[in-house]
Coordinates of C-alpha atoms in Angstrom, one line a residue:
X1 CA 0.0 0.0 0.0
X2 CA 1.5 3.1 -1.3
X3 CA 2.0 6.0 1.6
X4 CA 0.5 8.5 -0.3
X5 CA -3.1 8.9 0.6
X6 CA -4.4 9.2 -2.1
X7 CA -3.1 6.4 -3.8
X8 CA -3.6 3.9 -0.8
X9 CA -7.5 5.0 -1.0
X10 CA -7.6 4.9 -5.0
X11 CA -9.7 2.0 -5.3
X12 CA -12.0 3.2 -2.5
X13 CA -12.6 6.7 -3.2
X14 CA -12.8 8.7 -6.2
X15 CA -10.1 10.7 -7.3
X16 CA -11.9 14.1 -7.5
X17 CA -14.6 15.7 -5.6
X18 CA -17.2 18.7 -6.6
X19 CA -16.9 21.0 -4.0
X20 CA -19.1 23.8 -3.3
X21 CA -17.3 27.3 -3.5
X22 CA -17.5 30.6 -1.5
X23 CA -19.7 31.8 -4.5
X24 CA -22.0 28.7 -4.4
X25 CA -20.8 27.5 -7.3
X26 CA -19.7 23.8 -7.9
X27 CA -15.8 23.0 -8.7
X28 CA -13.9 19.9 -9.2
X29 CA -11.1 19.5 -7.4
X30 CA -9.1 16.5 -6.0
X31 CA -10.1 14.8 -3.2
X32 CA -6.9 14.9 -1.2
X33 CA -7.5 18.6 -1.4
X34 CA -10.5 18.6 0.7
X35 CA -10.2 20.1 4.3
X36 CA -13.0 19.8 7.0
X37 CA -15.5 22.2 6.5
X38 CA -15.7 22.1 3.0
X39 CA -19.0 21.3 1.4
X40 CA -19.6 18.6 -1.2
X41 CA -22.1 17.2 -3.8
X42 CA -22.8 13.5 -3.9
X43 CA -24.6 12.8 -7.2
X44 CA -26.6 9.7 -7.7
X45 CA -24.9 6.3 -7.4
X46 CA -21.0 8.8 -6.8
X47 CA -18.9 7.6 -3.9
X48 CA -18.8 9.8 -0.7
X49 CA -15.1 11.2 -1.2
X50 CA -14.8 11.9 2.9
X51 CA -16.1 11.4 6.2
X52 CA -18.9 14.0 6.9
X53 CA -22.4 14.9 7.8
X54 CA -25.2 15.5 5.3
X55 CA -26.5 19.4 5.6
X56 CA -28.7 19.0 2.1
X57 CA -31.2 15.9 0.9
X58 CA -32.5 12.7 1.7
X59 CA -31.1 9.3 0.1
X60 CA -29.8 6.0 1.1
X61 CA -26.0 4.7 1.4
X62 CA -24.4 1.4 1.0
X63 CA -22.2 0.9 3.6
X64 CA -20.7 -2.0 2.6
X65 CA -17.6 -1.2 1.4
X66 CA -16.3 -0.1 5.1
X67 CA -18.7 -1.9 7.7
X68 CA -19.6 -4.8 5.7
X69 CA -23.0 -4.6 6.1
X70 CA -25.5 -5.6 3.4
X71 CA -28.4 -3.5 3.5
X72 CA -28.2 0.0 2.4
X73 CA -29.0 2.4 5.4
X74 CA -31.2 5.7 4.8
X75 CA -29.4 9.1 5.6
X76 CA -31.3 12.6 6.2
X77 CA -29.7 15.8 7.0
X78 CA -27.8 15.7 10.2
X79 CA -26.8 11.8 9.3
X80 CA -23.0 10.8 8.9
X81 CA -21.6 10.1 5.4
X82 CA -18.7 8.0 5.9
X83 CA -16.0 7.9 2.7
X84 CA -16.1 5.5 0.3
X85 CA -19.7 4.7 0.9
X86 CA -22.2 4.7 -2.5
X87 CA -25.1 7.4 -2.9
X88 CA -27.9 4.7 -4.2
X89 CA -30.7 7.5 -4.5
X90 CA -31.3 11.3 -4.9
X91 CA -28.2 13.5 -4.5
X92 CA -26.8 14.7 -1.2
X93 CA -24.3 17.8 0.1
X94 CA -22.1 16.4 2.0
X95 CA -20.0 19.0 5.0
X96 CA -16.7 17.6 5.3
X97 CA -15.2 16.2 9.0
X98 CA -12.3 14.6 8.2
X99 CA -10.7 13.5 4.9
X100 CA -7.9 11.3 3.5
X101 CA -5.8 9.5 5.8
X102 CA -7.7 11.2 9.0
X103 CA -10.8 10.0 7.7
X104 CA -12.3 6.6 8.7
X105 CA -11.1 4.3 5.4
X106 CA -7.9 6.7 5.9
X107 CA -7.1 5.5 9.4
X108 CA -7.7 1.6 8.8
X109 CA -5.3 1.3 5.5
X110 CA -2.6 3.6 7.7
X111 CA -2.8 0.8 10.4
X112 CA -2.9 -2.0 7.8
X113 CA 0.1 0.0 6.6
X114 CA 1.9 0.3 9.2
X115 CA 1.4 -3.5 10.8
X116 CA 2.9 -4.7 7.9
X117 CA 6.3 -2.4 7.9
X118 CA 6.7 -3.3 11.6
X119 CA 6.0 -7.4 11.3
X120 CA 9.5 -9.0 11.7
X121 CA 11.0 -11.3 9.2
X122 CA 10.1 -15.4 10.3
X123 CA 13.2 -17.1 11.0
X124 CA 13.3 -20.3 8.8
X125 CA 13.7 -23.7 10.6
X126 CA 16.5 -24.5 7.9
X127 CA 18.2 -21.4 8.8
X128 CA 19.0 -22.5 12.5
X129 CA 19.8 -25.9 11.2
X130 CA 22.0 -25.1 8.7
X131 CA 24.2 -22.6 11.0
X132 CA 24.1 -25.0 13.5
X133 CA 25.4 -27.6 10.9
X134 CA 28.3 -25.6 9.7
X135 CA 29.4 -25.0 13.0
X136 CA 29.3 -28.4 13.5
X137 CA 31.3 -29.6 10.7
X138 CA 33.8 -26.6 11.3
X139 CA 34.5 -27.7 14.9
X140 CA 34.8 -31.5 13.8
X141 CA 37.3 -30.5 11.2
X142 CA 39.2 -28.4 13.5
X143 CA 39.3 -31.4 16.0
X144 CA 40.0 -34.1 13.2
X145 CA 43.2 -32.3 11.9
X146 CA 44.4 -31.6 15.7
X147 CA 44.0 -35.4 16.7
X148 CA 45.5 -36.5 13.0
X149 CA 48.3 -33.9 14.1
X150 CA 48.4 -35.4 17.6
X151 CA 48.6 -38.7 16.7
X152 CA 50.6 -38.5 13.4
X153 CA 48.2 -40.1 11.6
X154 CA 49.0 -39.5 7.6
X155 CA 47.4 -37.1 4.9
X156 CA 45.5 -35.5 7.5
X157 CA 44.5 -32.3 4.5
X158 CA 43.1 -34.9 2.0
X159 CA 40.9 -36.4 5.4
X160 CA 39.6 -32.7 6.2
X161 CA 38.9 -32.0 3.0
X162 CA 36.9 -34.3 2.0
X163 CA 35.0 -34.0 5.3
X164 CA 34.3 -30.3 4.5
X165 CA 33.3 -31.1 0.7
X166 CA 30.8 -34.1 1.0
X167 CA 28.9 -31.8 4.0
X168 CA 28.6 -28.5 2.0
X169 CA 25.2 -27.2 3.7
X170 CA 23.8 -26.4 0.1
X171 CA 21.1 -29.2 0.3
X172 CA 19.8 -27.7 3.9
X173 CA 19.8 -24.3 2.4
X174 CA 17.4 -25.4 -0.8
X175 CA 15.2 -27.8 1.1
X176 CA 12.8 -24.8 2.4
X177 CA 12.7 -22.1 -0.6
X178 CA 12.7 -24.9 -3.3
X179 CA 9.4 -26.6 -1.6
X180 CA 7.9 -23.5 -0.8
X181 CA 8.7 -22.5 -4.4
X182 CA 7.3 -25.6 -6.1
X183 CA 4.3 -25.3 -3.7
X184 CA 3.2 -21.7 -3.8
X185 CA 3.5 -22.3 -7.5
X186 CA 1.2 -24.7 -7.8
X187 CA -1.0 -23.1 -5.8
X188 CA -1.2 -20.0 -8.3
X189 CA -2.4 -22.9 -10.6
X190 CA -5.1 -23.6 -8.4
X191 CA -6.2 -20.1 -7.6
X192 CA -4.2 -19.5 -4.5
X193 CA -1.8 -16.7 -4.2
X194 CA 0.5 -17.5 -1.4
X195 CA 2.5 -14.9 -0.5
X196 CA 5.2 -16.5 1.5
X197 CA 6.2 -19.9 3.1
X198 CA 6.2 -18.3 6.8
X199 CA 2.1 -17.6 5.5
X200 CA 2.1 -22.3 4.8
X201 CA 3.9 -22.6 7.8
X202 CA 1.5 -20.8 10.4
X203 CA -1.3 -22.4 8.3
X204 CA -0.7 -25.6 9.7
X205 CA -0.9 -24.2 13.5
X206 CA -4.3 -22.3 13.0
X207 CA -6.8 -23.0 15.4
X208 CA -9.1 -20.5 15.6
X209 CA -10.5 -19.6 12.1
X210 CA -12.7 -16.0 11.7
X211 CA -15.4 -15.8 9.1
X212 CA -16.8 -12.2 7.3
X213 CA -20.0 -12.4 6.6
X214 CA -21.2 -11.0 3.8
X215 CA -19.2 -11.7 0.6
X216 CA -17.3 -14.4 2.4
X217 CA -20.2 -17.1 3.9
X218 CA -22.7 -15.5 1.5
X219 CA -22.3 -14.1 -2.2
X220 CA -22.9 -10.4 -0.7
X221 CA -25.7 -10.0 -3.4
X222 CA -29.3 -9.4 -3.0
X223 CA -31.4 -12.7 -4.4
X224 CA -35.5 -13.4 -5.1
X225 CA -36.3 -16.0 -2.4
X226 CA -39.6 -15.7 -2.4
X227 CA -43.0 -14.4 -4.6
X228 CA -46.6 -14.2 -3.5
X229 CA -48.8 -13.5 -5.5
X230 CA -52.0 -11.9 -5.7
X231 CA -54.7 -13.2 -7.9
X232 CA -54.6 -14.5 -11.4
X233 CA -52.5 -12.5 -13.8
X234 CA -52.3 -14.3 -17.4
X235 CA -49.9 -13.7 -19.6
X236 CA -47.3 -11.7 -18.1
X237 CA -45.9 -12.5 -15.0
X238 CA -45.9 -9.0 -13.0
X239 CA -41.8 -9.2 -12.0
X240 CA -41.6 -9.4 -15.9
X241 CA -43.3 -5.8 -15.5
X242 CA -41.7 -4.9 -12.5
X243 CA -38.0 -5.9 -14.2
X244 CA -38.5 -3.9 -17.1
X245 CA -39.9 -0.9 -14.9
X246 CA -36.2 -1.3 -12.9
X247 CA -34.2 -1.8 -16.1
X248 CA -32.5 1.2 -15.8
X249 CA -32.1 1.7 -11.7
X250 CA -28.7 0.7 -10.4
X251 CA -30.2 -0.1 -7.2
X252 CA -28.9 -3.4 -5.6
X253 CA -32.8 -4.4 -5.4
X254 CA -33.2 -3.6 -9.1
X255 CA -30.1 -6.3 -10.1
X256 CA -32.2 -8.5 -8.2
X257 CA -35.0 -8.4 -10.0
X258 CA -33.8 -8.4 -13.4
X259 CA -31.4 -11.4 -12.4
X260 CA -34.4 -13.7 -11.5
X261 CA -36.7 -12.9 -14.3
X262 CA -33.4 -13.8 -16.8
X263 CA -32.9 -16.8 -15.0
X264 CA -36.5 -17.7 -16.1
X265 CA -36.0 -16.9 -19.4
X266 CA -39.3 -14.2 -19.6
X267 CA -40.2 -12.2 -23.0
X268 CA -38.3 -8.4 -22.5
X269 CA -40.4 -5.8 -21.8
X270 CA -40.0 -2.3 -22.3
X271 CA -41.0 0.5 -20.0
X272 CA -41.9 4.2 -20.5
X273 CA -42.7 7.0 -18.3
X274 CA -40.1 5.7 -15.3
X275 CA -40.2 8.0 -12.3
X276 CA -38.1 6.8 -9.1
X277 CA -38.7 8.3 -5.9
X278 CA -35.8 8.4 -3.5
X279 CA -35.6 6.1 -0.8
X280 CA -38.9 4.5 -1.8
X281 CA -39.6 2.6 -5.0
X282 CA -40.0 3.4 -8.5
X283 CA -42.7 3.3 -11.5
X284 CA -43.5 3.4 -15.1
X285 CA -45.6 2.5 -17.7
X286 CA -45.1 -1.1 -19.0
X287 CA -47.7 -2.2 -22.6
X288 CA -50.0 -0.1 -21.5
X289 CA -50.1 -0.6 -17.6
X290 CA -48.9 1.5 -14.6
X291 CA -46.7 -0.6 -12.9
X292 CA -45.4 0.4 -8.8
X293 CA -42.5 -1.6 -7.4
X294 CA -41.0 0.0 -3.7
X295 CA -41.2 0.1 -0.2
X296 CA -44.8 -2.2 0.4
X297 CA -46.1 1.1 2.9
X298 CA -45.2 3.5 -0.3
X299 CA -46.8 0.4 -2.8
X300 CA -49.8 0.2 -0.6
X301 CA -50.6 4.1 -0.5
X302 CA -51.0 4.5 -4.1
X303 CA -53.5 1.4 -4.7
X304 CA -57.1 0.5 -4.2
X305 CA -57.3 -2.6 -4.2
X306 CA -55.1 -5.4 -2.0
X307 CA -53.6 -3.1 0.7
X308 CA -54.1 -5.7 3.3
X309 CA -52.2 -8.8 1.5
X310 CA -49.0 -6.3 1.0
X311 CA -49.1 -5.5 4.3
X312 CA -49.4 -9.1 5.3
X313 CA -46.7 -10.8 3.1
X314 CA -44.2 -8.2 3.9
X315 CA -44.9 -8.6 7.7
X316 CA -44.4 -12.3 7.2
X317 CA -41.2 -11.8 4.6
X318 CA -39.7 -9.9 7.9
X319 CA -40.4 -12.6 9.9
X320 CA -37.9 -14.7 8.3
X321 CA -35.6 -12.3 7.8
X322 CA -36.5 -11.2 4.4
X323 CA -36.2 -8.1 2.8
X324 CA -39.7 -7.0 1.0
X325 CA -40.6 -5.3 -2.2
X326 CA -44.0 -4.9 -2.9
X327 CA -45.5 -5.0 -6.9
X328 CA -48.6 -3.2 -8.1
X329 CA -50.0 -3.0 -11.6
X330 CA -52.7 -0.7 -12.5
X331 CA -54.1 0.2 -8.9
X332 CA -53.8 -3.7 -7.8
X333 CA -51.6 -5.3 -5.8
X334 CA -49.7 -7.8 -7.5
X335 CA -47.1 -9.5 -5.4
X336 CA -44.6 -9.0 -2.7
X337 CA -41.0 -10.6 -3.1
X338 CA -38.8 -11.7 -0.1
X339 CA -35.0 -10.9 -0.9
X340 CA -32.4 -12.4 0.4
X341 CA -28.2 -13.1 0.3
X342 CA -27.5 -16.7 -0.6
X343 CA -25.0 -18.6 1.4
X344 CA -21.8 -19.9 -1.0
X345 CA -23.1 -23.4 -1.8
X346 CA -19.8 -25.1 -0.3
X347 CA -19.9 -23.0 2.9
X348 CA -21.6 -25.1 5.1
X349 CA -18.8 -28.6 4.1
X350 CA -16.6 -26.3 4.6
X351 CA -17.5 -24.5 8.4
X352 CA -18.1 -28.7 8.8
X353 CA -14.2 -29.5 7.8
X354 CA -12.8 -27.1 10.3
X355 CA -14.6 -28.1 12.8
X356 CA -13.6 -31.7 12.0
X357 CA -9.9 -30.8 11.8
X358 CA -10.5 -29.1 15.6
X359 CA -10.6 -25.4 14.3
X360 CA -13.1 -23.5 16.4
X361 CA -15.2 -21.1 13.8
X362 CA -16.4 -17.9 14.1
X363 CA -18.6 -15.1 12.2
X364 CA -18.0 -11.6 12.5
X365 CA -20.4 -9.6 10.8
X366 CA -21.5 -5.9 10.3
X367 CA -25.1 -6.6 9.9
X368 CA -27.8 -7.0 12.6
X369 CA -26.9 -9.1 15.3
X370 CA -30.0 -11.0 14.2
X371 CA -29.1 -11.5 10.5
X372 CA -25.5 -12.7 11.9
X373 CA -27.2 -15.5 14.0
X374 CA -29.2 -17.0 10.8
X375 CA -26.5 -17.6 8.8
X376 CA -24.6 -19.3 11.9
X377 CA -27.7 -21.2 12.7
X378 CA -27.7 -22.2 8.4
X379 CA -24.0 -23.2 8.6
X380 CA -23.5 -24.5 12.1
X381 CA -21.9 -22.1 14.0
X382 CA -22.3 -22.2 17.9
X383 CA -24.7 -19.2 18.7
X384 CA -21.8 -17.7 20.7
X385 CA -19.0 -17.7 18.2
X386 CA -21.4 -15.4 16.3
X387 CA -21.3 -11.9 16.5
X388 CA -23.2 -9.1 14.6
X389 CA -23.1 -5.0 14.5
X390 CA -19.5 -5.0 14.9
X391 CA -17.5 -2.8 13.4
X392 CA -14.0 -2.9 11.6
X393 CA -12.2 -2.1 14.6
X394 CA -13.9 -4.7 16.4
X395 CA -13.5 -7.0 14.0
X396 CA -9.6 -6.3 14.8
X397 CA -9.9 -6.1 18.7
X398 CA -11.9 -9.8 18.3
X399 CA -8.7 -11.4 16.3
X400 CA -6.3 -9.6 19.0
X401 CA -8.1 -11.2 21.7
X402 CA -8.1 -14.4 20.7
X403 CA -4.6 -14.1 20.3
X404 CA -3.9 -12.9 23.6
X405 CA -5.3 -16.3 24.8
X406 CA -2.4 -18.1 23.0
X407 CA -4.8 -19.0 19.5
X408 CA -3.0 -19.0 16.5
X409 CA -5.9 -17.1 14.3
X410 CA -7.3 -17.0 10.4
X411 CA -9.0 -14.5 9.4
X412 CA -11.1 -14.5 6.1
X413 CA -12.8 -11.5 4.8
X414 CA -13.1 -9.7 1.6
X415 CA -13.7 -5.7 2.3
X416 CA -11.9 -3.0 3.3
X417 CA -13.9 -3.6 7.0
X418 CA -11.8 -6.6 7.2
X419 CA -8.2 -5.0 6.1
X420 CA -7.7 -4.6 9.7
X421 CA -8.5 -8.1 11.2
X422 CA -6.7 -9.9 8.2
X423 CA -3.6 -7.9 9.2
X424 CA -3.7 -8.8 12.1
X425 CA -4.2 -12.4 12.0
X426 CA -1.5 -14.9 12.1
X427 CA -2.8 -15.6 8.7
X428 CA -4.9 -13.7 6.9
X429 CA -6.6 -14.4 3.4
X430 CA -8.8 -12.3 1.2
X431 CA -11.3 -14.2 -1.0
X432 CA -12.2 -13.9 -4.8
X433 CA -13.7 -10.5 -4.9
X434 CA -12.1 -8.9 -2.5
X435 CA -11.2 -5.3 -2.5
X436 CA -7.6 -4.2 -3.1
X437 CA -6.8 -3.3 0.8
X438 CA -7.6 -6.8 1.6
X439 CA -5.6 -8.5 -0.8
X440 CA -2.6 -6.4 0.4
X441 CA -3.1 -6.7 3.8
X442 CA -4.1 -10.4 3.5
X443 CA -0.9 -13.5 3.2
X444 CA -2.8 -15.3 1.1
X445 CA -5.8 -14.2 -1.7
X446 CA -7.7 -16.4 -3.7
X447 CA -8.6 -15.9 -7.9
X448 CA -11.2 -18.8 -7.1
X449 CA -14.7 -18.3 -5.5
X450 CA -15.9 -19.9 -3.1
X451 CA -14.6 -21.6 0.2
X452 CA -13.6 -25.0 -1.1
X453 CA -10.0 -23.6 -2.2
X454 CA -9.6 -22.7 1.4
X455 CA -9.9 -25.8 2.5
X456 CA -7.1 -26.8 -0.1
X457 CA -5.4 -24.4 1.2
X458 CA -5.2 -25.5 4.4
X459 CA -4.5 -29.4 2.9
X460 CA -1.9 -28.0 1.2
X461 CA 0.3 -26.5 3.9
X462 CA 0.5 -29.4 5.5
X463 CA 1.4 -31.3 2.8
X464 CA 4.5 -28.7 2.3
X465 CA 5.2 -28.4 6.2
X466 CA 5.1 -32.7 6.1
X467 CA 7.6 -32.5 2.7
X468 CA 10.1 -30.0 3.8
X469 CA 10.4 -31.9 7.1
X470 CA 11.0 -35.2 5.1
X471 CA 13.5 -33.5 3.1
X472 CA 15.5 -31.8 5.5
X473 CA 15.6 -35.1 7.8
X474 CA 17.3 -36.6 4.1
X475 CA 19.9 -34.5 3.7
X476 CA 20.7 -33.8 7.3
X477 CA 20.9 -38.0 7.4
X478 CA 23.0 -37.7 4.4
X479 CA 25.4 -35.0 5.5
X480 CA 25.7 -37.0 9.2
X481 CA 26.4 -40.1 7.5
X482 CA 29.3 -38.2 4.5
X483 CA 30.8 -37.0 7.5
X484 CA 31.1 -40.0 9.2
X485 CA 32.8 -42.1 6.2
X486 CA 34.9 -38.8 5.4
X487 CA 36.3 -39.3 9.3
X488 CA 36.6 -42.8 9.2
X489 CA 39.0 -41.9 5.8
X490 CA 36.8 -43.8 3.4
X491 CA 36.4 -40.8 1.3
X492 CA 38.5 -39.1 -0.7
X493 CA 38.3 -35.6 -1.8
X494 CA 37.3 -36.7 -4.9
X495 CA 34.6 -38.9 -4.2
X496 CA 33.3 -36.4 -1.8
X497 CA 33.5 -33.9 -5.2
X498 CA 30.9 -36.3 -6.7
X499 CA 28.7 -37.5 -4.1
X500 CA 28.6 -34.0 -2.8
X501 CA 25.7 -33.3 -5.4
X502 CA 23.2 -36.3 -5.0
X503 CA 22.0 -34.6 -1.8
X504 CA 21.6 -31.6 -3.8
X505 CA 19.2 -33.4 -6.5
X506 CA 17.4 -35.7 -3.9
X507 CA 16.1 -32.0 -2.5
X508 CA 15.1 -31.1 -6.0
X509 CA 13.2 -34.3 -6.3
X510 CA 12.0 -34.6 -3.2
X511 CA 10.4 -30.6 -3.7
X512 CA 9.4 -31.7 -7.7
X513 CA 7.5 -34.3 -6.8
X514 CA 5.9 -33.3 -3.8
X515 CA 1.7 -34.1 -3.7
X516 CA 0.9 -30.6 -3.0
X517 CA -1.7 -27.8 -4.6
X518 CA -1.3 -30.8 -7.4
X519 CA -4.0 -30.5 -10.6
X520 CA -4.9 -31.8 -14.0
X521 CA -3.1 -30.2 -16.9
X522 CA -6.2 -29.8 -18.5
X523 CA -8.1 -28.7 -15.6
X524 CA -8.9 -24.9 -14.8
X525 CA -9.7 -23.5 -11.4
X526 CA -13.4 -23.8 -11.6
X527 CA -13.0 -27.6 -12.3
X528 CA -11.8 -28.3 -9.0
X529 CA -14.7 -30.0 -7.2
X530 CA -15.5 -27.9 -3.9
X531 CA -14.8 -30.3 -0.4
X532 CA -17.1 -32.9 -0.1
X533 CA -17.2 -32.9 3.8
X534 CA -21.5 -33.0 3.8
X535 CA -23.7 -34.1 0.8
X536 CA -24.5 -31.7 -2.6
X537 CA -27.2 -29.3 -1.5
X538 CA -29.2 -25.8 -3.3
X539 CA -28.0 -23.0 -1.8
X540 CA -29.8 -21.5 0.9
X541 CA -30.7 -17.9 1.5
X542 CA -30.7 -16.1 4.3
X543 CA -31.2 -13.3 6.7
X544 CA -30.9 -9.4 4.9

């Protein structure tokens, strides 16, 4: 992460900013300009450039990007803007707090920032070993010449020598960078992007693994999980009417509805007359009919006819944790859709594996309390390794706590809200997806979506950890046993000059051939088969 501000904060904030001037006129200037107190417009579906408090309008933010949380929340004038949070609605002036590094997204990428200039180098097991070696050999050398000198035994240079040629250390020095090289390399294959062998190493200690919520455990998008409907409407289904009314909103909700009718392959529609009304819902005319789609309260105000089943469906999508949207069409009501964020189909095996490999899970979320305890109670989770409403410092605190109490932590996230914990984590590893912070702050970041490739992952380490400890135990036997048939004089220089090597290669093919991160020549990433720790199921959806 670069220490300039504004290029740590690049991919979170835009570059320049319309600020309001002394003569009320608007001006673009760059966002590392800005200085508390200044004023600035937020259009429509623009990024909030800095931390503030909205003086002018009424719209509705998506938080996401810095608490994690799913839902978009409404602001009014008086509410915080945070930076690098998106304007979904009507546009919003914006008075300045704090901005660039001082501001919120500012502070967490300086601390990722500076965590990761301060984290000492890991001293490699082969390291120790091989200093320890050549001291070793140095001393028995020293004390084979002086006894050959004591004793006046003959040729004592040609015995030393070949002593110190047939234990050259070079075989202890490649054993850990060549399997770690071969390994991480194969991972890449696979869609793991390892970025160091201390990262494999601590892997295989982790026992206490940290789950994000949203965009980790769940695909962090909106999703139809339900429809009623109202009465008979042949023909046209009305979410073919409601999609093409939301054809053009970038509203989260709006993907969601054009995503399901395409996935049920409905005739296009086109709509005229669309009027959207902030932080409400939106309408249009579609073949002829007036077609509502919002908030069910806003829905149900403008109709004559089915008031009472809106209000009923939406009360019981709340119930089960269900977003609602309620669908009108000329006066009537229509139907109400429940929407919802789908759980990754392999998260549940894979919650199940570590908990089978004796990793205690947790969730960490920055939604509702609530929302965070339905998708623990969906995968698994204990109630009480499942926390909700916390916030990215929290999220940071949790993983220093646990470490305190002698854990060796993972941490899995995806979004600038996790930056913090994955820094601090003994391992930390951003999945497909993720936002640039994470993937810098993180040791290891995956290509692949998903959770299955995590679960490699962990595989994997050991099977590196398990080969660089065979390999090292072969060439320290091999070294032990040179140096004992160059003392006893059964050696020669010469001979010493050729078997010197074979430790070398029996490294290289001992790293070469490891099991490791291992696939198909023909296979890609996605043909990887995801863990098969519980049996094939749909995916679910859950809480939003």
């Amino acid at each position: 992460i670069a220490s300039d501000a504004s290029e740590r904060l690049l991919d979170l904030l835009p570059s320049t900013a319309d600020r309001i001037g002394a003569d009320g006129a608007t001006e673009r200037v760059r966002a590392s300009e800005l200085v508390p107190g200044d004023h600035v417009v937020v259009a429509p579906h623009a990024v909030v450039p800095a931390d503030g408090v909205v003086v002018e309008g009424t719209s509705r933010l998506d938080n996401a990007v810095v608490t994690g949380e799913s839902r978009a929340v409404g602001v009014d004038v008086g509410d915080a803007a945070t930076a690098g949070a998106t304007n979904l609605a009507s546009e919003l002036i914006v008075c300045v707090t704090t901005a660039g590094d001082d501001s919120r997204v500012g502070r967490l990428l300086g601390w990722v920032r500076d965590r990761d200039a301060a984290r000492a180098p890991v001293v490699r097991i082969a390291d120790r070993l091989g200093g320890a070696f050549v001291l070793a050999v140095l001393a028995i050398s020293v004390g084979l010449a002086a006894w050959m000198l004591a004793t006046g035994a003959p040729d004592p240079a040609t015995r030393v020598a070949a002593l110190l040629v047939i234990t050259c250390p070079c075989a202890l020095g490649m054993a850990v960078p060549l399997a770690v090289a071969v390994a991480t390399g194969r991972a890449a294959r696979a869609g793991l992007f390892v970025k160091g062998g201390a990262a494999l190493e601590s892997l295989t200690h982790v026992d206490a693994v940290v789950l994000d919520k949203t965009g980790t455990l769940t695909e962090g998008a909106l999703r139809v999980a339900r429809a009623v409907e109202f009465g008979d409407w042949p023909g046209t289904h009305p979410l073919d009417l409601a999609a093409a009314v939301e054809a053009t909103s970038p509203h989260p909700i709006a993907h969601a509805l054009i995503a399901h009718r395409r996935n049920h392959a409905q005739s296009a529609h086109i709509a005229t007359r669309v009027e959207a009304t902030a932080g409400q819902g939106i309408a249009g005319v579609v073949d002829g009919r007036l077609v509502v789609v919002g908030r069910p309260s806003w829905v149900a105000a403008q109709i004559d006819r089915g008031t009472s089943d809106i209000q009923q469906a939406a009360a019981e999508s709340v119930a089960d944790g269900f977003t609602p949207v309620a669908v009108a069409v000329d006066g009537v009501a229509a139907c109400v859709v429940g929407l919802g964020d789908v759980v990754r189909a392999d998260a549940r095996a894979f919650v199940a594996e570590m908990d089978g490999a004796g990793r205690s899970v947790y969730l960490l979320s920055g939604d509702h309390p609530n929302l965070a305890s339905g998708v623990a109670e969906e995968l698994g989770i204990a109630p009480e390794r499942a926390l909700g409403g916390v916030t990215p410092e929290d999220k940071q605190a949790f993983v220093e706590r646990l470490q305190a109490q002698g854990r060796i932590v993972a941490m899995i996230g995806d979004g600038v809200n996790d930056a913090a914990a994955i820094q601090q984590a003994d391992v930390g590893i951003a999945v497909a997806g993720g936002t640039t912070p994470s993937k810098m702050a993180a040791d290891v970041f995956l290509t692949r979506s998903g959770l299955a490739p995590i679960a490699l992952l962990f595989g994997g380490a050991g099977g590196v950890m398990r080969r660089i400890r065979v390999t090292l135990a072969a060439s320290l036997i091999y070294n032990i046993v040179g140096a004992l048939l160059a003392v006893a004089g059964l050696v020669t220089p010469l001979v010493a000059a050729v078997l010197m090597p074979i430790s070398s290669l029996t490294v290289v093919f001992l790293a070469v051939t490891q099991p490791t991160f291992r696939m198909r020549d023909d296979a890609k990433p996605d043909d990887i088969k995801p863990i098969a720790a519980s049996a094939p199921h749909s995916p679910r959806l859950v809480r939003s």
